[in-house]
Coordinates of C-alpha atoms and ligand atoms in Angstrom, one line a residue:
X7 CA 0.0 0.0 0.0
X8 CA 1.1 3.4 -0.9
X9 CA 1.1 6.4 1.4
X10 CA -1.8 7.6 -0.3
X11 CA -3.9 4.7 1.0
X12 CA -4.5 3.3 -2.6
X13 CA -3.0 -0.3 -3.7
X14 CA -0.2 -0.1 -5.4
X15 CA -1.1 -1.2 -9.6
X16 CA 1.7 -4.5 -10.6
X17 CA 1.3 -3.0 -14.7
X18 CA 3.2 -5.3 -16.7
X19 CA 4.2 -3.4 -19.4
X20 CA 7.6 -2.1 -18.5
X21 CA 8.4 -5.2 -18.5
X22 CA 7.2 -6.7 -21.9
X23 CA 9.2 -3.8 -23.2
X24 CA 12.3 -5.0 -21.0
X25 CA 11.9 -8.4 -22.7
X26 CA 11.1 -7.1 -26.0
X27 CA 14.2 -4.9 -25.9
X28 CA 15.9 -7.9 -25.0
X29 CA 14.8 -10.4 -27.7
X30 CA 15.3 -7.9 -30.5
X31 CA 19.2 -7.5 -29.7
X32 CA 19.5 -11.6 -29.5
X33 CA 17.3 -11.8 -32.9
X34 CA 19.4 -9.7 -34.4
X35 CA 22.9 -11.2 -33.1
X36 CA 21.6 -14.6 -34.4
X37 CA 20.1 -13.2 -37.5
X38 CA 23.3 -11.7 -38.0
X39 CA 24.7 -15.4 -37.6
X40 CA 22.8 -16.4 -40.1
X41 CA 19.6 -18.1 -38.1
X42 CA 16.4 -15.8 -37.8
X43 CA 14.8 -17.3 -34.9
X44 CA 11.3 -18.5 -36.7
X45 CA 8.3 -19.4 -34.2
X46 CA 5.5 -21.5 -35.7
X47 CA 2.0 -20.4 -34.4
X48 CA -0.6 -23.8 -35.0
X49 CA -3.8 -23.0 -35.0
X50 CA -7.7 -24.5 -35.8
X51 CA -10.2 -22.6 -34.9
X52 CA -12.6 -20.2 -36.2
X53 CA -12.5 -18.5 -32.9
X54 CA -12.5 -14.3 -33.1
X55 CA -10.4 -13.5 -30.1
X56 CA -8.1 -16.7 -31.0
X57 CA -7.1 -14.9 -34.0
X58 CA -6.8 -11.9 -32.5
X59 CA -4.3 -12.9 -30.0
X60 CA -2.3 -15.3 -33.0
X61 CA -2.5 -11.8 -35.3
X62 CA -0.6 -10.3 -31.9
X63 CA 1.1 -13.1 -31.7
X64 CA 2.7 -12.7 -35.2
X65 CA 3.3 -8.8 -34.9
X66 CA 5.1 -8.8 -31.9
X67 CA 7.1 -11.6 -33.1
X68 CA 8.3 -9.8 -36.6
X69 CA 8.5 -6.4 -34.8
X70 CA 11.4 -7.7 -32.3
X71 CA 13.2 -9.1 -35.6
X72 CA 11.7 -13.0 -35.8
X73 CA 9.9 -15.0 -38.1
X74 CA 6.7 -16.4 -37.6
X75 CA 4.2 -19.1 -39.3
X76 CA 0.9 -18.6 -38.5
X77 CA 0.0 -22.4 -39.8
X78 CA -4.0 -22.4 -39.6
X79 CA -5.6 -25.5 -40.4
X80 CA -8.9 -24.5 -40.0
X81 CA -11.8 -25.4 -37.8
X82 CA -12.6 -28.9 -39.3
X83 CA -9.1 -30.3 -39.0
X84 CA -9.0 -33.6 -37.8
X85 CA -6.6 -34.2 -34.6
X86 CA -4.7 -36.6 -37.2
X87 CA -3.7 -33.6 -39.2
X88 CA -2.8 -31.2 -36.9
X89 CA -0.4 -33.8 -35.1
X90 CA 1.2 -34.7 -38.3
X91 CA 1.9 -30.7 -38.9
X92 CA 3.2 -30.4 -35.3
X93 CA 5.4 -33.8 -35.9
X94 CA 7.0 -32.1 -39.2
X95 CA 7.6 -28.6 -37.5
X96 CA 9.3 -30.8 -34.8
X97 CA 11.4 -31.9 -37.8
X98 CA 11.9 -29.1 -39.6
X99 CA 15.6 -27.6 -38.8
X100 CA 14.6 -24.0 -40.0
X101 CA 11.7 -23.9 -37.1
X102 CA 12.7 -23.2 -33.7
X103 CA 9.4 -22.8 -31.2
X104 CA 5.5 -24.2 -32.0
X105 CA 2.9 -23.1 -30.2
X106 CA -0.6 -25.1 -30.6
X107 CA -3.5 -22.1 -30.2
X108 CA -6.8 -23.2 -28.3
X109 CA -9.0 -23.8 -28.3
X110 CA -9.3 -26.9 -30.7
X111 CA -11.9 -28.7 -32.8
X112 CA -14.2 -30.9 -30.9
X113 CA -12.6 -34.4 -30.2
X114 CA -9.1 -33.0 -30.0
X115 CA -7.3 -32.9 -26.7
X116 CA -4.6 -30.1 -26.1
X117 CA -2.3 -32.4 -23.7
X118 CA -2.5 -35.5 -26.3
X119 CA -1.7 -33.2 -29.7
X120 CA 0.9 -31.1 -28.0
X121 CA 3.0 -34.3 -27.1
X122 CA 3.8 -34.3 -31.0
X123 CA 5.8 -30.9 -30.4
X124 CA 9.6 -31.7 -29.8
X125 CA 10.6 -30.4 -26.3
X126 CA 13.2 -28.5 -27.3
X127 CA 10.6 -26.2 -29.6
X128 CA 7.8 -26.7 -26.7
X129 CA 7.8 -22.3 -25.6
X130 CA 4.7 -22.4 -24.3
X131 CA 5.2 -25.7 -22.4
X132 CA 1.9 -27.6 -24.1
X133 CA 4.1 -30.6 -23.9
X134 CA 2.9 -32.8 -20.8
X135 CA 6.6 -34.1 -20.8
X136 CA 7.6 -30.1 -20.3
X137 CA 5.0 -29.6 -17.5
X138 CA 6.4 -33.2 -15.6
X139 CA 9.9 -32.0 -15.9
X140 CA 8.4 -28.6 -14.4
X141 CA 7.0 -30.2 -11.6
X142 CA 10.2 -32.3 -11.2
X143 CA 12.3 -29.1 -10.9
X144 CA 14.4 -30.3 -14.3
X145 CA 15.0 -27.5 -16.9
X146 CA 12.0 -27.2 -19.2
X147 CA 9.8 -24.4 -20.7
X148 CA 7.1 -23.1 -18.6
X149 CA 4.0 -22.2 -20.0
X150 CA 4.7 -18.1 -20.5
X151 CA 1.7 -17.5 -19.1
X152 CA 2.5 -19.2 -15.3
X153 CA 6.2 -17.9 -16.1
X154 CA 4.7 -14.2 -16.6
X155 CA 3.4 -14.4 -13.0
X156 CA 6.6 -15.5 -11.3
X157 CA 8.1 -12.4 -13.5
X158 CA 5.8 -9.8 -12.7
X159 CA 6.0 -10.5 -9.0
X160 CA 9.9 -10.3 -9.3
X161 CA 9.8 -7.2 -11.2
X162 CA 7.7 -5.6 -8.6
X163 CA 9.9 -6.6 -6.1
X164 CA 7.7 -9.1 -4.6
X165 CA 9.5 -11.5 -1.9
X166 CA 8.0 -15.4 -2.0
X167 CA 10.3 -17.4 -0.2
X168 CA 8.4 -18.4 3.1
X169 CA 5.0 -16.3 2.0
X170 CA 1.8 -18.0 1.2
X171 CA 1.2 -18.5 -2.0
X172 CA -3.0 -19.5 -3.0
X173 CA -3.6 -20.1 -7.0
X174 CA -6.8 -20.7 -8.1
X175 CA -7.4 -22.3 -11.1
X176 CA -5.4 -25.5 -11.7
X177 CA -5.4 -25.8 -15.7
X178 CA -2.2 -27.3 -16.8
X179 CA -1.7 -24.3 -19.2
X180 CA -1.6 -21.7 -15.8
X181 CA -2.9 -23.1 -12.5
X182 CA -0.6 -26.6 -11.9
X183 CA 2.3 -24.7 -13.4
X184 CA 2.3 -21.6 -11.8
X185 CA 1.9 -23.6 -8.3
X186 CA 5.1 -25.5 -9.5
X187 CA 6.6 -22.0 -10.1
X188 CA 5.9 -20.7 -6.9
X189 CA 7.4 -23.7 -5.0
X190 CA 10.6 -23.5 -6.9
X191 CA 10.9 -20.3 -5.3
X192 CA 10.3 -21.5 -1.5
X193 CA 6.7 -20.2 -1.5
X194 CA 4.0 -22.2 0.7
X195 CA 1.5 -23.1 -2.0
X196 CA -2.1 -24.1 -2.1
X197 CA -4.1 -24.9 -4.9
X198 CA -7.8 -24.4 -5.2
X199 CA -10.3 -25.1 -8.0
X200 CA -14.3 -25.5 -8.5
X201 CA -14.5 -28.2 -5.9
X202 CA -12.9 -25.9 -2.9
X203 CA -15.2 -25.3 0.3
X204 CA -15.0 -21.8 1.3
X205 CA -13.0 -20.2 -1.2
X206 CA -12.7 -16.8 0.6
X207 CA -11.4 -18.3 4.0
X208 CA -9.0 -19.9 1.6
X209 CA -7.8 -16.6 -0.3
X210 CA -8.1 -14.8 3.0
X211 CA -5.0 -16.7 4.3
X212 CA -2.5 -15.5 0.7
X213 CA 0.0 -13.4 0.7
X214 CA 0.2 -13.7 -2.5
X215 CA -3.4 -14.4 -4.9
X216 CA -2.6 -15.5 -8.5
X217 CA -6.5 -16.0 -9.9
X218 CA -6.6 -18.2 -13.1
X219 CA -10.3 -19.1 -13.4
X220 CA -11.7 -17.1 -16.7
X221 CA -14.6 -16.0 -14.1
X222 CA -15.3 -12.1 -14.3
X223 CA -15.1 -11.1 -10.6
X224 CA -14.8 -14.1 -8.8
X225 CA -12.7 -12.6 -6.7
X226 CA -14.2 -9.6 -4.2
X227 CA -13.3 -7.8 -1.3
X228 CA -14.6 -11.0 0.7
X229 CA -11.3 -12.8 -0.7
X230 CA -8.6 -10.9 0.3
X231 CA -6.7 -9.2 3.5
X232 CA -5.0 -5.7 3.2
X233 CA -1.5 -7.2 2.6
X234 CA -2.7 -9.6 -0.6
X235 CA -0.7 -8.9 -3.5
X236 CA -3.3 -10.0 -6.2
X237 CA -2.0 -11.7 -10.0
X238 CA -5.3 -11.8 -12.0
X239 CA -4.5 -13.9 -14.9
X240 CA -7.9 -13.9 -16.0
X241 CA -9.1 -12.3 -19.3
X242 CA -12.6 -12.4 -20.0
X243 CA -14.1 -11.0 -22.8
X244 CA -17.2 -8.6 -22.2
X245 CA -20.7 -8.3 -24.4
X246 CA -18.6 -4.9 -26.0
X247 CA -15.4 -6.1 -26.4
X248 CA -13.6 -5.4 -23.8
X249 CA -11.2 -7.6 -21.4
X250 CA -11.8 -8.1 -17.6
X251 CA -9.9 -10.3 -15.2
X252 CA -11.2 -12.9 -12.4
X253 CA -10.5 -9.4 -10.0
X254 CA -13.6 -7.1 -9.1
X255 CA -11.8 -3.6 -9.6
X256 CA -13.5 -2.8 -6.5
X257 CA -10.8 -5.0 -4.6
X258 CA -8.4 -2.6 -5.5
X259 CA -8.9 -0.7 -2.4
X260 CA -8.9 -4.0 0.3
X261 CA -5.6 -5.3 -0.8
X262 CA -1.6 -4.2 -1.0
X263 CA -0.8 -4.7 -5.1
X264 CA -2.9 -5.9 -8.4
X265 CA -1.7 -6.5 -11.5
X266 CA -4.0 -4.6 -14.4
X267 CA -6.5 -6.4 -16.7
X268 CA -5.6 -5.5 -19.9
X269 CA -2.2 -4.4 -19.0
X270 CA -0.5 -6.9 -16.5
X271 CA 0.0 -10.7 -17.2
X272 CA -1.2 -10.8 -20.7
X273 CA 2.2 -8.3 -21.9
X274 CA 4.4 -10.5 -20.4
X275 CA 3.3 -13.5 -21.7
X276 CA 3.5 -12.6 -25.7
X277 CA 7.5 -11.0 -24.4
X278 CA 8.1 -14.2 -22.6
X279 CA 6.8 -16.7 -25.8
X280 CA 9.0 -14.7 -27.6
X281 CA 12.7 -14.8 -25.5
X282 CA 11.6 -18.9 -25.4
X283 CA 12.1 -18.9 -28.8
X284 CA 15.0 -17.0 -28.7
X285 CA 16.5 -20.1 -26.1
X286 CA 14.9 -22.5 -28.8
X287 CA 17.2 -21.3 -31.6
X288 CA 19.8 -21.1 -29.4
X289 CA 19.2 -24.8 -28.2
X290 CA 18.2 -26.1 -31.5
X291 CA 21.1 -25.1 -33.5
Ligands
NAP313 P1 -9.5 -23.4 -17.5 O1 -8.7 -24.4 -18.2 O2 -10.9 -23.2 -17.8 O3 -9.3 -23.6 -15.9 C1 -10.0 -22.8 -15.0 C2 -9.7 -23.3 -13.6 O4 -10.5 -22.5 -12.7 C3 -10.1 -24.8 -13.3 O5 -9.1 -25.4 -12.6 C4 -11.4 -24.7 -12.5 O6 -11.5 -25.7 -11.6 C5 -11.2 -23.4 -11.8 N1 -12.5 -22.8 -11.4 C6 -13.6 -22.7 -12.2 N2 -14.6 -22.1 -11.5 C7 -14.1 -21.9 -10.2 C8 -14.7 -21.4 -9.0 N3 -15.9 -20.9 -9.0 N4 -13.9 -21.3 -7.9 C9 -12.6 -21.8 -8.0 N5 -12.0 -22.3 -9.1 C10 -12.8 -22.4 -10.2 O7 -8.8 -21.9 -17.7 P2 -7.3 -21.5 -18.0 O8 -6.9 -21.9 -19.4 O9 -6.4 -21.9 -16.9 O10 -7.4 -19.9 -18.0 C11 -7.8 -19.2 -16.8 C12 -8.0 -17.8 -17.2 O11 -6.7 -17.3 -17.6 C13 -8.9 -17.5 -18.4 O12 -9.6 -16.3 -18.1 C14 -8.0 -17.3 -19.5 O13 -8.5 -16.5 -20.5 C15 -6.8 -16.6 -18.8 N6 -5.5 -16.8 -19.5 C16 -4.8 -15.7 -19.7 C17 -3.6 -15.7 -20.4 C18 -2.8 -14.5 -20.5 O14 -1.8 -14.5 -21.2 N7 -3.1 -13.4 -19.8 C19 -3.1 -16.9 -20.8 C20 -3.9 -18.1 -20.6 C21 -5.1 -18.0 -19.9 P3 -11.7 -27.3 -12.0 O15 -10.3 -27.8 -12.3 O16 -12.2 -27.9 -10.7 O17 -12.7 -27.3 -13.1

């Protein structure tokens, strides 16, 4: 809390432009080497604010000097197809990170296709192998969107080692990984989900509140203590096209820090996809 009385706002875009900064010096030493770092984007969906984020995706990506696919096989692909294109960008030398966008036709499951993307290309950790050598503490790409948290709190100077950590939401794209995250760095984590009694005499107990759920407002003044420091991953789309997090605004003014929705985790994210693919070409070649 400021002096003012008002929470203190965790923005995140300081540091996507950090990052950014970051990956287009390395793009261009590499480029300069000879290897453009080239992400593949795999997507099949018909889904608006899929493409939108992909379009993003791609944007970003060429801006801070890489090359990106954008590989869309459409709405009606079969989960045959898109394995076998994930199985030849695996293969192909001049590809360095695939991403497989969700969501996916009926009948295909993320966890199943995403084991055809090789490891080593896996920057946004779809890969179950990725998030089991995550959990075992062994070197592996995190899904950017858990990593984003872990960043943002460091950025903002945000101690965890010994705090109480709550996430809730336990996907494996943001939930399971970002708990992992947390206990790599000597937070006490708990994990809750739609079958938790008493959510708020949960959240009440966190020092630190990461909410991955995709439910506008879940969380309220009821769920937090003066001293939370609040991550809301969530973005939700509204009826007029804007974005709002898992957060009531109005909890601004009960707890210590919370990250923006637009604004905080969803920055950091695209940056981070994009320095992974930076270590991918670094790795790969
Ligand atoms: P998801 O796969 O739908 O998982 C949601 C999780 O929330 C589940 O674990 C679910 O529990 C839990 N949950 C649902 N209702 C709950 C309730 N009433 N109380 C407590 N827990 C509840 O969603 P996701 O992919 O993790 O995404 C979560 C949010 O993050 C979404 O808004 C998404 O758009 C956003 N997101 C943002 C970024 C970014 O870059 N900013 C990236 C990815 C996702 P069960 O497991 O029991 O069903």
């Amino acid at each position: 809390m400021d002096t003012t009385g008002a929470p203190r706002e965790l923005s995140g875009r300081a540091l996507a432009t950090a990052l950014r900064t970051e990956t287009t010096e390395r793009a261009a030493e590499l480029t300069a080497l000879g290897t453009t770092p080239h992400l593949a984007v795999v997507s099949a969906t018909a889904d608006k604010s899929s493409a939108w984020y992909v379009r993003s995706i791609a944007r970003a990506a060429e801006k801070a000097g890489l090359s990106c696919s954008v590989v869309d096989l459409g709405p009606d692909a079969t989960p045959a197809t898109i394995r076998d294109r994930l199985r030849a960008l695996s293969a192909d030398p001049t590809v360095h990170g695939i991403i497989l966008q969700t969501p996916l036709p009926a009948g295909a499951r993320l966890d199943d296709l995403a084991s055809a993307i090789a490891p080593v290309k896996d920057v946004d950790g779809a890969n179950p192998l990725s998030l089991g050598r995550l959990a075992a503490g062994l070197p592996a790409f995190a899904p950017a969107t858990a990593e984003a948290v872990i960043a943002l709190l460091d950025h903002h100077g945000i101690t965890l080692e010994g705090r109480h950590a709550v996430v809730v939401g336990r996907s494996t794209v943001v939930g399971k990984p970002a708990a992992h995250l947390l206990l790599d760095r000597n937070a006490t984590v708990t994990v809750c989900h739609s079958r938790t009694h008493d959510l708020a005499a949960v959240t009440r107990t966190a020092d630190v509140l990461v909410a991955a759920v995709g439910r506008p407002r879940l969380i309220t003044a009821a769920h937090v203590h003066a001293g939370t420091v609040i991550i809301d991953v969530g973005t939700n789309p509204t009826e007029d096209g804007a974005l709002v997090g898992d957060v009531d605004p109005a909890v601004a003014r009960h707890a210590a820090a919370v990250t923006p929705v637009p604004g905080g985790v969803g920055p950091v994210t695209t940056a981070l996809l994009l320095q992974h693919t930076i270590r991918a070409a670094l790795t790969v070649e």
